[in-house]
mmCIF file of C-alpha atoms in Angstrom:
data_model
loop_
_atom_site.group_PDB
_atom_site.id
_atom_site.type_symbol
_atom_site.label_atom_id
_atom_site.label_comp_id
_atom_site.label_asym_id
_atom_site.label_seq_id
_atom_site.Cartn_x
_atom_site.Cartn_y
_atom_site.Cartn_z
ATOM 1 C CA MET A 130 20.164 2.562 -49.044
ATOM 2 C CA HIS A 131 18.416 5.421 -46.943
ATOM 3 C CA THR A 132 15.532 4.186 -44.438
ATOM 4 C CA ASN A 133 13.214 6.503 -42.773
ATOM 5 C CA THR A 134 13.763 6.237 -39.193
ATOM 6 C CA GLU A 135 11.541 9.152 -37.854
ATOM 7 C CA PRO A 136 8.020 6.832 -37.513
ATOM 8 C CA THR A 137 10.179 4.215 -34.909
ATOM 9 C CA GLN A 138 11.690 7.151 -33.247
ATOM 10 C CA SER A 139 8.725 8.281 -32.500
ATOM 11 C CA SER A 140 7.010 5.179 -31.334
ATOM 12 C CA ASP A 141 10.152 4.531 -29.113
ATOM 13 C CA LEU A 142 10.151 7.884 -27.525
ATOM 14 C CA ALA A 143 6.239 7.486 -26.871
ATOM 15 C CA LEU A 144 6.514 3.735 -25.275
ATOM 16 C CA LEU A 145 9.138 5.198 -23.337
ATOM 17 C CA GLY A 146 7.366 8.026 -21.732
ATOM 18 C CA LEU A 147 4.476 5.534 -21.637
ATOM 19 C CA MET A 148 7.375 3.391 -18.940
ATOM 20 C CA GLN A 149 8.116 6.811 -17.291
ATOM 21 C CA LEU A 150 4.931 7.935 -16.693
ATOM 22 C CA ILE A 151 3.950 4.026 -14.517
ATOM 23 C CA SER A 152 7.459 3.490 -13.312
ATOM 24 C CA PRO A 153 7.498 2.881 -9.693
ATOM 25 C CA ALA A 154 10.619 5.278 -9.555
ATOM 26 C CA LEU A 155 7.727 8.075 -10.573
ATOM 27 C CA PRO A 156 7.937 10.694 -7.773
ATOM 28 C CA ILE A 157 4.745 10.995 -6.937
ATOM 29 C CA GLY A 158 4.124 9.228 -3.515
ATOM 30 C CA ALA A 159 2.188 6.434 -5.602
ATOM 31 C CA PHE A 160 3.578 3.981 -2.504
ATOM 32 C CA ALA A 161 1.373 5.733 -0.184
ATOM 33 C CA TRP A 162 -1.698 4.578 -0.979
ATOM 34 C CA SER A 163 -3.195 1.084 -1.229
ATOM 35 C CA GLN A 164 -6.336 1.771 -2.790
ATOM 36 C CA GLY A 165 -8.895 -0.241 -0.231
ATOM 37 C CA LEU A 166 -6.579 -3.176 0.137
ATOM 38 C CA GLU A 167 -5.066 -2.753 3.363
ATOM 39 C CA SER A 168 -8.751 -2.976 4.559
ATOM 40 C CA ALA A 169 -9.004 -5.866 3.532
ATOM 41 C CA PHE A 170 -6.017 -7.527 5.088
ATOM 42 C CA GLU A 171 -7.182 -6.017 8.182
ATOM 43 C CA LEU A 172 -10.658 -6.945 8.279
ATOM 44 C CA GLY A 173 -9.509 -10.428 6.901
ATOM 45 C CA TRP A 174 -11.222 -10.563 3.859
ATOM 46 C CA VAL A 175 -7.536 -11.166 2.331
ATOM 47 C CA THR A 176 -5.564 -13.803 3.834
ATOM 48 C CA ASN A 177 -3.569 -15.804 1.106
ATOM 49 C CA GLU A 178 -2.409 -15.651 -2.320
ATOM 50 C CA GLN A 179 -5.565 -17.140 -3.798
ATOM 51 C CA GLN A 180 -8.004 -14.746 -1.894
ATOM 52 C CA LEU A 181 -5.825 -11.789 -2.961
ATOM 53 C CA GLY A 182 -5.671 -12.816 -7.150
ATOM 54 C CA GLU A 183 -10.136 -13.136 -6.177
ATOM 55 C CA TRP A 184 -9.800 -9.545 -4.793
ATOM 56 C CA LEU A 185 -7.623 -8.121 -7.825
ATOM 57 C CA GLU A 186 -9.307 -9.888 -10.211
ATOM 58 C CA GLY A 187 -12.431 -8.240 -8.863
ATOM 59 C CA VAL A 188 -11.236 -5.003 -8.201
ATOM 60 C CA LEU A 189 -10.564 -5.293 -11.964
ATOM 61 C CA ASP A 190 -13.241 -6.382 -13.528
ATOM 62 C CA ASP A 191 -15.888 -4.212 -11.634
ATOM 63 C CA GLY A 192 -14.174 -1.405 -10.713
ATOM 64 C CA LEU A 193 -11.309 -0.060 -13.206
ATOM 65 C CA THR A 194 -12.957 -1.658 -16.201
ATOM 66 C CA ARG A 195 -15.997 0.127 -15.673
ATOM 67 C CA CYS A 196 -14.842 3.801 -14.175
ATOM 68 C CA GLU A 197 -10.987 4.195 -14.807
ATOM 69 C CA LEU A 198 -10.203 2.446 -18.057
ATOM 70 C CA PRO A 199 -12.597 3.874 -20.369
ATOM 71 C CA VAL A 200 -12.851 7.020 -18.488
ATOM 72 C CA LEU A 201 -9.138 7.632 -19.201
ATOM 73 C CA ALA A 202 -9.542 6.799 -23.002
ATOM 74 C CA ARG A 203 -12.827 9.528 -23.633
ATOM 75 C CA LEU A 204 -10.123 11.716 -21.604
ATOM 76 C CA GLN A 205 -7.349 11.237 -23.777
ATOM 77 C CA ASN A 206 -9.829 11.821 -26.298
ATOM 78 C CA CYS A 207 -10.916 14.981 -25.316
ATOM 79 C CA TRP A 208 -7.278 16.504 -24.618
ATOM 80 C CA ALA A 209 -6.787 15.150 -28.426
ATOM 81 C CA LYS A 210 -9.990 17.112 -29.353
ATOM 82 C CA SER A 211 -9.294 20.327 -26.973
ATOM 83 C CA ASP A 212 -12.728 19.635 -25.868
ATOM 84 C CA SER A 213 -12.221 21.787 -22.273
ATOM 85 C CA GLU A 214 -16.091 20.594 -21.625
ATOM 86 C CA GLY A 215 -15.382 17.140 -22.081
ATOM 87 C CA LEU A 216 -11.952 17.109 -20.003
ATOM 88 C CA SER A 217 -14.620 18.886 -16.890
ATOM 89 C CA TYR A 218 -17.259 16.419 -17.190
ATOM 90 C CA TRP A 219 -14.965 13.722 -17.055
ATOM 91 C CA ASN A 220 -12.901 14.241 -14.512
ATOM 92 C CA ASP A 221 -16.041 15.493 -12.242
ATOM 93 C CA TRP A 222 -17.452 12.708 -12.764
ATOM 94 C CA LEU A 223 -14.365 10.395 -11.520
ATOM 95 C CA HIS A 224 -14.734 12.581 -8.424
ATOM 96 C CA ALA A 225 -18.349 11.924 -7.974
ATOM 97 C CA ASN A 226 -17.989 8.432 -8.359
ATOM 98 C CA ARG A 227 -14.705 8.081 -5.548
ATOM 99 C CA GLU A 228 -17.153 6.415 -2.656
ATOM 100 C CA THR A 229 -14.987 7.704 0.307
ATOM 101 C CA ALA A 230 -12.629 10.391 1.243
ATOM 102 C CA GLU A 231 -9.719 8.536 1.460
ATOM 103 C CA LEU A 232 -10.495 7.187 -2.082
ATOM 104 C CA SER A 233 -11.062 11.023 -3.256
ATOM 105 C CA ASP A 234 -8.158 12.235 -1.424
ATOM 106 C CA GLU A 235 -5.869 9.746 -3.405
ATOM 107 C CA ASP A 236 -7.008 10.653 -6.622
ATOM 108 C CA THR A 237 -6.687 14.365 -5.796
ATOM 109 C CA ARG A 238 -3.164 14.121 -4.736
ATOM 110 C CA LEU A 239 -1.526 12.009 -6.839
ATOM 111 C CA GLY A 240 -3.264 13.801 -9.901
ATOM 112 C CA LEU A 241 -1.343 17.175 -8.256
ATOM 113 C CA ALA A 242 1.696 15.633 -7.171
ATOM 114 C CA LEU A 243 1.967 14.490 -11.084
ATOM 115 C CA MET A 244 1.501 18.364 -11.674
ATOM 116 C CA ARG A 245 3.841 19.508 -9.648
ATOM 117 C CA LEU A 246 6.511 17.093 -10.960
ATOM 118 C CA LEU A 247 5.390 17.863 -14.589
ATOM 119 C CA ASN A 248 6.183 21.597 -13.338
ATOM 120 C CA SER A 249 9.398 20.876 -12.494
ATOM 121 C CA LEU A 250 10.346 19.452 -15.370
ATOM 122 C CA GLN A 251 8.511 22.198 -17.586
ATOM 123 C CA LEU A 252 6.368 20.093 -19.270
ATOM 124 C CA GLN A 253 2.925 21.206 -17.495
ATOM 125 C CA PRO A 254 -0.143 21.851 -19.986
ATOM 126 C CA GLN A 255 -0.134 25.670 -21.451
ATOM 127 C CA ILE A 256 -2.920 27.715 -21.478
ATOM 128 C CA GLU A 257 -3.096 28.628 -25.502
ATOM 129 C CA GLN A 258 -5.765 29.661 -27.644
ATOM 130 C CA GLY A 259 -7.658 26.967 -29.400
ATOM 131 C CA HIS A 260 -6.503 24.504 -26.483
ATOM 132 C CA ALA A 261 -8.039 22.458 -23.914
ATOM 133 C CA ALA A 262 -7.385 24.227 -20.348
ATOM 134 C CA LEU A 263 -7.192 21.684 -17.658
ATOM 135 C CA PRO A 264 -9.704 21.324 -14.575
ATOM 136 C CA GLN A 265 -10.210 22.441 -12.343
ATOM 137 C CA ASP A 266 -8.734 20.503 -9.283
ATOM 138 C CA PRO A 267 -7.311 17.573 -11.799
ATOM 139 C CA GLY A 268 -7.399 13.768 -10.548
ATOM 140 C CA TYR A 269 -4.728 11.716 -11.501
ATOM 141 C CA VAL A 270 -6.385 10.090 -14.500
ATOM 142 C CA THR A 271 -7.191 13.455 -16.131
ATOM 143 C CA VAL A 272 -3.603 14.563 -15.777
ATOM 144 C CA PHE A 273 -2.107 11.000 -16.744
ATOM 145 C CA ALA A 274 -4.130 11.513 -20.000
ATOM 146 C CA TRP A 275 -2.731 14.471 -20.562
ATOM 147 C CA LEU A 276 0.983 13.121 -20.734
ATOM 148 C CA ALA A 277 -0.050 10.275 -22.612
ATOM 149 C CA GLN A 278 -1.679 12.026 -25.136
ATOM 150 C CA GLN A 279 1.108 14.540 -25.535
ATOM 151 C CA ARG A 280 3.643 11.479 -25.597
ATOM 152 C CA GLN A 281 1.483 10.239 -28.781
ATOM 153 C CA ILE A 282 0.762 7.186 -26.871
ATOM 154 C CA PRO A 283 -2.025 5.631 -28.493
ATOM 155 C CA VAL A 284 -5.108 5.568 -26.571
ATOM 156 C CA ARG A 285 -5.331 1.430 -26.439
ATOM 157 C CA GLN A 286 -1.177 1.936 -24.568
ATOM 158 C CA SER A 287 -1.857 4.504 -22.166
ATOM 159 C CA LEU A 288 -4.895 2.118 -20.798
ATOM 160 C CA LEU A 289 -2.059 -1.311 -20.983
ATOM 161 C CA GLY A 290 0.194 0.939 -18.919
ATOM 162 C CA PHE A 291 -2.116 2.291 -16.619
ATOM 163 C CA VAL A 292 -3.893 -1.086 -15.086
ATOM 164 C CA TRP A 293 0.074 -2.161 -15.183
ATOM 165 C CA GLY A 294 1.249 0.493 -13.181
ATOM 166 C CA TRP A 295 -2.308 -0.155 -11.471
ATOM 167 C CA LEU A 296 -1.328 -4.342 -10.447
ATOM 168 C CA GLU A 297 2.219 -3.480 -9.629
ATOM 169 C CA ASN A 298 1.143 -1.310 -7.084
ATOM 170 C CA GLN A 299 -1.392 -3.449 -5.387
ATOM 171 C CA LEU A 300 1.370 -6.093 -6.129
ATOM 172 C CA ALA A 301 3.644 -3.613 -3.972
ATOM 173 C CA VAL A 302 0.826 -3.261 -1.353
ATOM 174 C CA ALA A 303 0.527 -6.864 -0.996
ATOM 175 C CA CYS A 304 4.527 -7.838 0.012
ATOM 176 C CA LYS A 305 4.536 -4.935 2.320
ATOM 177 C CA ALA A 306 1.617 -5.313 4.376
ATOM 178 C CA MET A 307 -0.036 -9.160 3.811
ATOM 179 C CA PRO A 308 2.836 -10.045 3.157
ATOM 180 C CA LEU A 309 2.727 -11.796 0.058
ATOM 181 C CA GLY A 310 6.391 -13.111 -1.223
ATOM 182 C CA HIS A 311 7.720 -11.703 -4.809
ATOM 183 C CA THR A 312 7.836 -15.226 -6.211
ATOM 184 C CA ALA A 313 3.810 -15.220 -5.548
ATOM 185 C CA ALA A 314 3.485 -11.764 -6.817
ATOM 186 C CA GLN A 315 4.766 -12.946 -10.579
ATOM 187 C CA ARG A 316 2.585 -16.238 -10.201
ATOM 188 C CA LEU A 317 -0.546 -13.824 -10.172
ATOM 189 C CA ILE A 318 0.579 -11.763 -12.791
ATOM 190 C CA GLU A 319 0.995 -14.610 -15.460
ATOM 191 C CA GLN A 320 -2.599 -15.164 -13.929
ATOM 192 C CA LEU A 321 -4.147 -11.637 -14.577
ATOM 193 C CA ARG A 322 -2.015 -10.760 -17.646
ATOM 194 C CA PRO A 323 -4.815 -12.348 -20.015
ATOM 195 C CA LYS A 324 -7.643 -10.628 -17.290
ATOM 196 C CA MET A 325 -6.369 -7.038 -17.993
ATOM 197 C CA VAL A 326 -6.289 -7.885 -21.879
ATOM 198 C CA ILE A 327 -9.726 -8.580 -21.588
ATOM 199 C CA ALA A 328 -10.297 -5.534 -19.427
ATOM 200 C CA ILE A 329 -9.375 -2.902 -21.814
ATOM 201 C CA ASP A 330 -11.370 -4.627 -24.687
ATOM 202 C CA THR A 331 -14.311 -4.473 -21.969
ATOM 203 C CA ALA A 332 -13.359 -0.688 -21.167
ATOM 204 C CA LEU A 333 -13.167 0.584 -24.800
ATOM 205 C CA ALA A 334 -16.475 -1.027 -25.903
ATOM 206 C CA LEU A 335 -18.552 0.706 -23.085
ATOM 207 C CA ALA A 336 -21.137 3.069 -24.052
ATOM 208 C CA ASP A 337 -21.641 6.244 -21.340
ATOM 209 C CA ASP A 338 -24.280 4.900 -19.422
ATOM 210 C CA GLN A 339 -22.817 1.068 -18.739
ATOM 211 C CA LEU A 340 -19.971 3.506 -16.574
ATOM 212 C CA GLY A 341 -19.561 3.053 -12.962
ATOM 213 C CA PRO A 342 -17.713 1.006 -10.775
ATOM 214 C CA ILE A 343 -19.708 -1.701 -8.646
ATOM 215 C CA MET A 344 -17.377 -2.513 -5.474
ATOM 216 C CA PRO A 345 -19.684 -2.017 -2.771
ATOM 217 C CA GLY A 346 -17.020 -4.321 -0.304
ATOM 218 C CA LEU A 347 -14.401 -2.480 -1.382
ATOM 219 C CA ALA A 348 -16.072 0.859 -0.479
ATOM 220 C CA LEU A 349 -17.350 -0.235 3.085
ATOM 221 C CA GLY A 350 -13.985 -1.344 3.704
ATOM 222 C CA SER A 351 -12.276 1.634 2.683
ATOM 223 C CA ALA A 352 -14.320 3.664 5.069
ATOM 224 C CA GLN A 353 -13.330 1.251 8.010
ATOM 225 C CA HIS A 354 -9.692 2.167 7.016
ATOM 226 C CA GLU A 355 -10.270 6.029 7.951
ATOM 227 C CA THR A 356 -10.050 5.185 11.800
ATOM 228 C CA GLN A 357 -8.462 2.078 11.396
ATOM 229 C CA TYR A 358 -5.885 2.173 14.885
ATOM 230 C CA SER A 359 -2.849 0.846 12.824
ATOM 231 C CA ARG A 360 -2.129 1.552 9.209
ATOM 232 C CA LEU A 361 0.843 1.337 6.639
ATOM 233 C CA PHE A 362 -0.961 3.169 3.984
ATOM 234 C CA ARG A 363 -3.311 6.135 3.725
ATOM 235 C CA SER A 364 -5.662 4.423 1.767
#
């Protein structure tokens, strides 16, 4: 009996493409950035596993859920509709919501690094008539959204992959700088897995005028990190 395997193969390739995109082995230098977490260690705001879990949950609820995740969904939809105006708007919106020089630099540099990788793999966005153009100074989320759309990854799966990559990076930072044991990191993953699903449900339901991170503590810590005497990470 003949079985059509094309839909399954397409879905498998999309999943593998997402795994490649969020892998710690992706050579874009994400390991060099802590997204403000190193400041929390240095200032004594986070000193143990419980406090780290609370910090990560706060960043997830008040940061990613209200900023990166809903905007990633919008950017991927803009790529799907070849909406250049929308892409520029949300790319600029993200830049405007980076509250310190370090956080802005991180987003820009990771975006450029991912673009360089795509160029070397001959996967970069092509300028074609009728297709959306890459915004000027594309941030990491914008380039991530483009590749997710090119690989036909469903929007919800893109958000799951993005938030998983964020958590893995944060726990890797904690294992190096806190230090946090690897078993403790797995406990935090178990604690945060259901919360990440809730975060995505919330992010997908937010209207445009409900977006915007509410993380004054992280912003203050990140600003102080710029003059921190000794540091392992660039943010």
